[in-house]
Amino acid sequence: MRILLASASKRRGSILRQRFDNIEQVALQGVDESVSRASVADQVREVVSRKAQAVSFNDSYDVIVVADTLVEDPDDELQALGQPDSKEKATAMLLRLRGRRHRVWSATMVFSMGQWQTSVEHAIVEIEAYSDDAFIDLIESESWVGKAGGYDLAGEMGAYATLVEGSESTVLGFTQESLEHLDELQSLFSMSRS
């Protein structure tokens, strides 16, 4: 099964490569990721839909995957914490999340057999009230670069964060439902070729 992952995320690429053999990854360009003031669930669905619309189709792939992940502000369910683009913004985000629980929303769209399947899921993550020295290390390591909410659960923040509810894959960038759907598609492709 030939899969196109339309995403710049190294973490997403790694997740799919652990499960499937034939992955090509291409970053989408020029997708408007600004969102309206709506629930973060609606925001993530809106952005992933724009990503799906930006995909260039050809016959080289059996399956196309797009995804988006947003971290919900623990104080405002209509506010998503984006990807910080500076140490100052990363500092503000990580201070906001330190010692608190928050929701992480992922939306994934999978195109196969002529149609898109969309799934949206959330997980709850609790970040402990780690020390100021640990905080400085997180900022200086730049582990926040390219990460929604300024952290990576499978990276350095994993030492201080606990998944309270939901799936780890949701926090890392794919809905669990979409990964299960991809597994089913792989089985179908394997059966059709044998």
mmCIF file of C-alpha atoms in Angstrom:
data_model
loop_
_atom_site.group_PDB
_atom_site.id
_atom_site.type_symbol
_atom_site.label_atom_id
_atom_site.label_comp_id
_atom_site.label_asym_id
_atom_site.label_seq_id
_atom_site.Cartn_x
_atom_site.Cartn_y
_atom_site.Cartn_z
ATOM 1 C CA MET A 1 0.000 0.000 0.000
ATOM 2 C CA ARG A 2 1.546 3.288 -1.129
ATOM 3 C CA ILE A 3 0.833 6.078 1.377
ATOM 4 C CA LEU A 4 1.350 9.796 0.931
ATOM 5 C CA LEU A 5 1.634 11.622 4.243
ATOM 6 C CA ALA A 6 0.976 15.286 3.456
ATOM 7 C CA SER A 7 2.671 16.716 6.544
ATOM 8 C CA ALA A 8 5.985 18.258 7.561
ATOM 9 C CA SER A 9 5.815 16.601 11.001
ATOM 10 C CA LYS A 10 8.786 14.314 11.672
ATOM 11 C CA ARG A 11 6.822 12.689 14.506
ATOM 12 C CA ARG A 12 3.913 11.809 12.188
ATOM 13 C CA GLY A 13 6.326 10.409 9.615
ATOM 14 C CA SER A 14 8.007 8.282 12.266
ATOM 15 C CA ILE A 15 4.670 6.918 13.532
ATOM 16 C CA LEU A 16 3.585 5.810 10.061
ATOM 17 C CA ARG A 17 7.000 4.373 9.137
ATOM 18 C CA GLN A 18 6.862 2.173 12.240
ATOM 19 C CA ARG A 19 3.589 0.683 10.973
ATOM 20 C CA PHE A 20 3.884 0.712 7.172
ATOM 21 C CA ASP A 21 6.609 0.144 4.590
ATOM 22 C CA ASN A 22 5.788 2.406 1.672
ATOM 23 C CA ILE A 23 5.488 5.992 2.973
ATOM 24 C CA GLU A 24 6.295 9.177 1.119
ATOM 25 C CA GLN A 25 6.123 12.380 3.110
ATOM 26 C CA VAL A 26 5.576 15.797 1.544
ATOM 27 C CA ALA A 27 4.990 19.040 3.406
ATOM 28 C CA LEU A 28 1.953 21.022 2.311
ATOM 29 C CA GLN A 29 2.664 24.620 1.348
ATOM 30 C CA GLY A 30 0.500 27.691 1.811
ATOM 31 C CA VAL A 31 -2.309 26.161 3.882
ATOM 32 C CA ASP A 32 -4.186 28.773 5.914
ATOM 33 C CA GLU A 33 -4.079 27.476 9.483
ATOM 34 C CA SER A 34 -5.795 30.478 11.047
ATOM 35 C CA VAL A 35 -8.984 29.529 12.836
ATOM 36 C CA SER A 36 -12.243 31.130 13.814
ATOM 37 C CA ARG A 37 -13.314 31.476 17.428
ATOM 38 C CA ALA A 38 -15.047 28.145 17.815
ATOM 39 C CA SER A 39 -14.435 25.067 19.909
ATOM 40 C CA VAL A 40 -10.934 23.663 19.467
ATOM 41 C CA ALA A 41 -12.577 20.494 18.098
ATOM 42 C CA ASP A 42 -14.140 22.593 15.320
ATOM 43 C CA GLN A 43 -10.882 24.486 14.786
ATOM 44 C CA VAL A 44 -8.832 21.313 14.278
ATOM 45 C CA ARG A 45 -11.490 19.912 11.929
ATOM 46 C CA GLU A 46 -11.437 23.158 9.916
ATOM 47 C CA VAL A 47 -7.644 23.150 9.530
ATOM 48 C CA VAL A 48 -7.403 19.476 8.557
ATOM 49 C CA SER A 49 -10.116 20.051 5.936
ATOM 50 C CA ARG A 50 -8.060 22.865 4.422
ATOM 51 C CA LYS A 51 -5.058 20.560 4.348
ATOM 52 C CA ALA A 52 -7.083 17.903 2.521
ATOM 53 C CA GLN A 53 -8.168 20.486 -0.046
ATOM 54 C CA ALA A 54 -4.518 21.466 -0.614
ATOM 55 C CA VAL A 55 -3.393 17.930 -1.552
ATOM 56 C CA SER A 56 -2.425 17.331 -5.177
ATOM 57 C CA PHE A 57 -3.850 14.013 -6.318
ATOM 58 C CA ASN A 58 -2.189 11.549 -8.661
ATOM 59 C CA ASP A 59 -2.201 7.805 -9.191
ATOM 60 C CA SER A 60 1.109 7.251 -7.389
ATOM 61 C CA TYR A 61 -0.589 6.618 -4.030
ATOM 62 C CA ASP A 62 -3.235 4.261 -2.742
ATOM 63 C CA VAL A 63 -3.836 6.306 0.401
ATOM 64 C CA ILE A 64 -3.350 9.964 1.353
ATOM 65 C CA VAL A 65 -3.181 11.111 4.988
ATOM 66 C CA VAL A 66 -3.451 14.638 6.393
ATOM 67 C CA ALA A 67 -3.592 15.533 10.070
ATOM 68 C CA ASP A 68 -3.609 18.436 12.471
ATOM 69 C CA THR A 69 -3.157 18.694 16.227
ATOM 70 C CA LEU A 70 -4.095 21.560 18.539
ATOM 71 C CA VAL A 71 -3.543 22.014 22.259
ATOM 72 C CA GLU A 72 -6.491 23.608 24.042
ATOM 73 C CA ASP A 73 -5.741 26.450 26.414
ATOM 74 C CA PRO A 74 -6.516 25.115 29.922
ATOM 75 C CA ASP A 75 -8.342 28.394 30.706
ATOM 76 C CA ASP A 76 -10.313 28.840 27.472
ATOM 77 C CA GLU A 77 -11.948 26.000 25.536
ATOM 78 C CA LEU A 78 -12.235 28.258 22.483
ATOM 79 C CA GLN A 79 -8.514 29.049 22.364
ATOM 80 C CA ALA A 80 -5.876 26.801 20.799
ATOM 81 C CA LEU A 81 -2.218 27.121 21.689
ATOM 82 C CA GLY A 82 -0.405 27.007 18.370
ATOM 83 C CA GLN A 83 3.212 26.223 17.622
ATOM 84 C CA PRO A 84 5.478 28.772 19.295
ATOM 85 C CA ASP A 85 7.836 30.532 16.911
ATOM 86 C CA SER A 86 10.140 32.003 19.544
ATOM 87 C CA LYS A 87 11.585 31.198 22.962
ATOM 88 C CA GLU A 88 9.344 33.885 24.441
ATOM 89 C CA LYS A 89 6.169 32.291 23.058
ATOM 90 C CA ALA A 90 7.340 28.806 24.075
ATOM 91 C CA THR A 91 8.034 30.128 27.572
ATOM 92 C CA ALA A 92 4.540 31.631 27.829
ATOM 93 C CA MET A 93 2.880 28.409 26.631
ATOM 94 C CA LEU A 94 4.851 26.081 28.864
ATOM 95 C CA LEU A 95 4.253 28.313 31.891
ATOM 96 C CA ARG A 96 0.517 28.217 31.087
ATOM 97 C CA LEU A 97 0.552 24.395 30.964
ATOM 98 C CA ARG A 98 2.936 23.679 33.855
ATOM 99 C CA GLY A 99 1.195 22.010 36.774
ATOM 100 C CA ARG A 100 -2.109 21.692 34.899
ATOM 101 C CA ARG A 101 -4.323 19.451 32.795
ATOM 102 C CA HIS A 102 -5.342 20.316 29.264
ATOM 103 C CA ARG A 103 -6.934 18.737 26.196
ATOM 104 C CA VAL A 104 -5.078 17.881 23.014
ATOM 105 C CA TRP A 105 -7.190 17.577 19.855
ATOM 106 C CA SER A 106 -6.183 15.749 16.686
ATOM 107 C CA ALA A 107 -8.038 15.473 13.408
ATOM 108 C CA THR A 108 -6.980 13.052 10.701
ATOM 109 C CA MET A 109 -8.330 12.610 7.198
ATOM 110 C CA VAL A 110 -7.538 9.480 5.183
ATOM 111 C CA PHE A 111 -8.288 9.354 1.446
ATOM 112 C CA SER A 112 -8.704 5.909 -0.072
ATOM 113 C CA MET A 113 -10.960 4.275 -2.624
ATOM 114 C CA GLY A 114 -12.234 7.648 -3.823
ATOM 115 C CA GLN A 115 -13.347 9.148 -0.522
ATOM 116 C CA TRP A 116 -12.127 10.878 2.606
ATOM 117 C CA GLN A 117 -12.684 9.506 6.096
ATOM 118 C CA THR A 118 -12.428 12.098 8.865
ATOM 119 C CA SER A 119 -11.948 11.493 12.576
ATOM 120 C CA VAL A 120 -11.486 13.928 15.473
ATOM 121 C CA GLU A 121 -10.396 12.835 18.946
ATOM 122 C CA HIS A 122 -9.085 14.412 22.099
ATOM 123 C CA ALA A 123 -6.885 13.283 24.938
ATOM 124 C CA ILE A 124 -6.212 14.806 28.332
ATOM 125 C CA VAL A 125 -2.637 15.426 29.412
ATOM 126 C CA GLU A 126 -1.421 16.525 32.823
ATOM 127 C CA ILE A 127 1.907 18.290 33.101
ATOM 128 C CA GLU A 128 3.499 18.233 36.513
ATOM 129 C CA ALA A 129 4.764 21.343 38.278
ATOM 130 C CA TYR A 130 8.377 20.596 37.372
ATOM 131 C CA SER A 131 11.280 22.668 38.663
ATOM 132 C CA ASP A 132 12.489 25.953 37.201
ATOM 133 C CA ASP A 133 15.744 24.218 36.210
ATOM 134 C CA ALA A 134 13.773 21.620 34.243
ATOM 135 C CA PHE A 135 11.756 24.427 32.681
ATOM 136 C CA ILE A 136 14.914 26.213 31.531
ATOM 137 C CA ASP A 137 16.250 22.939 30.108
ATOM 138 C CA LEU A 138 13.033 22.429 28.106
ATOM 139 C CA ILE A 139 13.252 25.928 26.654
ATOM 140 C CA GLU A 140 16.982 25.787 25.914
ATOM 141 C CA SER A 141 16.714 22.343 24.286
ATOM 142 C CA GLU A 142 14.295 23.795 21.721
ATOM 143 C CA SER A 143 12.188 20.646 22.050
ATOM 144 C CA TRP A 144 9.219 23.021 21.599
ATOM 145 C CA VAL A 145 10.074 23.871 17.980
ATOM 146 C CA GLY A 146 7.298 22.781 15.619
ATOM 147 C CA LYS A 147 5.146 21.382 18.445
ATOM 148 C CA ALA A 148 1.564 22.352 19.217
ATOM 149 C CA GLY A 149 1.455 23.832 22.704
ATOM 150 C CA GLY A 150 5.251 23.940 22.742
ATOM 151 C CA TYR A 151 5.902 20.357 23.780
ATOM 152 C CA ASP A 152 6.310 16.796 22.535
ATOM 153 C CA LEU A 153 4.861 14.038 24.725
ATOM 154 C CA ALA A 154 7.284 11.533 23.170
ATOM 155 C CA GLY A 155 10.201 13.938 23.615
ATOM 156 C CA GLU A 156 11.717 15.691 26.594
ATOM 157 C CA MET A 157 8.338 16.734 28.040
ATOM 158 C CA GLY A 158 7.487 13.044 28.396
ATOM 159 C CA ALA A 159 9.409 13.053 31.691
ATOM 160 C CA TYR A 160 6.918 15.556 33.121
ATOM 161 C CA ALA A 161 3.657 14.782 31.311
ATOM 162 C CA THR A 162 1.098 12.050 31.939
ATOM 163 C CA LEU A 163 -1.615 10.887 29.584
ATOM 164 C CA VAL A 164 -4.733 10.956 31.785
ATOM 165 C CA GLU A 165 -7.361 10.033 29.195
ATOM 166 C CA GLY A 166 -7.386 9.097 25.530
ATOM 167 C CA SER A 167 -4.771 7.774 23.177
ATOM 168 C CA GLU A 168 -1.090 8.674 23.001
ATOM 169 C CA SER A 169 -1.382 8.738 19.206
ATOM 170 C CA THR A 170 -3.922 11.570 19.530
ATOM 171 C CA VAL A 171 -1.378 13.674 21.413
ATOM 172 C CA LEU A 172 1.394 12.779 18.959
ATOM 173 C CA GLY A 173 -0.565 13.715 15.856
ATOM 174 C CA PHE A 174 -3.012 11.053 14.606
ATOM 175 C CA THR A 175 -6.401 9.926 15.815
ATOM 176 C CA GLN A 176 -6.439 6.334 17.002
ATOM 177 C CA GLU A 177 -9.421 5.714 14.717
ATOM 178 C CA SER A 178 -7.388 6.785 11.674
ATOM 179 C CA LEU A 179 -4.514 4.442 12.539
ATOM 180 C CA GLU A 180 -6.956 1.553 12.927
ATOM 181 C CA HIS A 181 -8.509 2.488 9.563
ATOM 182 C CA LEU A 182 -5.056 2.473 7.942
ATOM 183 C CA ASP A 183 -4.404 -0.991 9.437
ATOM 184 C CA GLU A 184 -7.689 -2.210 7.918
ATOM 185 C CA LEU A 185 -6.759 -0.728 4.537
ATOM 186 C CA GLN A 186 -3.364 -2.457 4.716
ATOM 187 C CA SER A 187 -5.125 -5.784 5.310
ATOM 188 C CA LEU A 188 -7.441 -5.163 2.347
ATOM 189 C CA PHE A 189 -4.522 -4.274 0.063
ATOM 190 C CA SER A 190 -2.600 -7.349 1.206
ATOM 191 C CA MET A 191 -5.579 -9.642 0.546
ATOM 192 C CA SER A 192 -6.252 -8.132 -2.878
ATOM 193 C CA ARG A 193 -2.653 -8.717 -3.963
ATOM 194 C CA SER A 194 -2.432 -12.345 -2.827
#
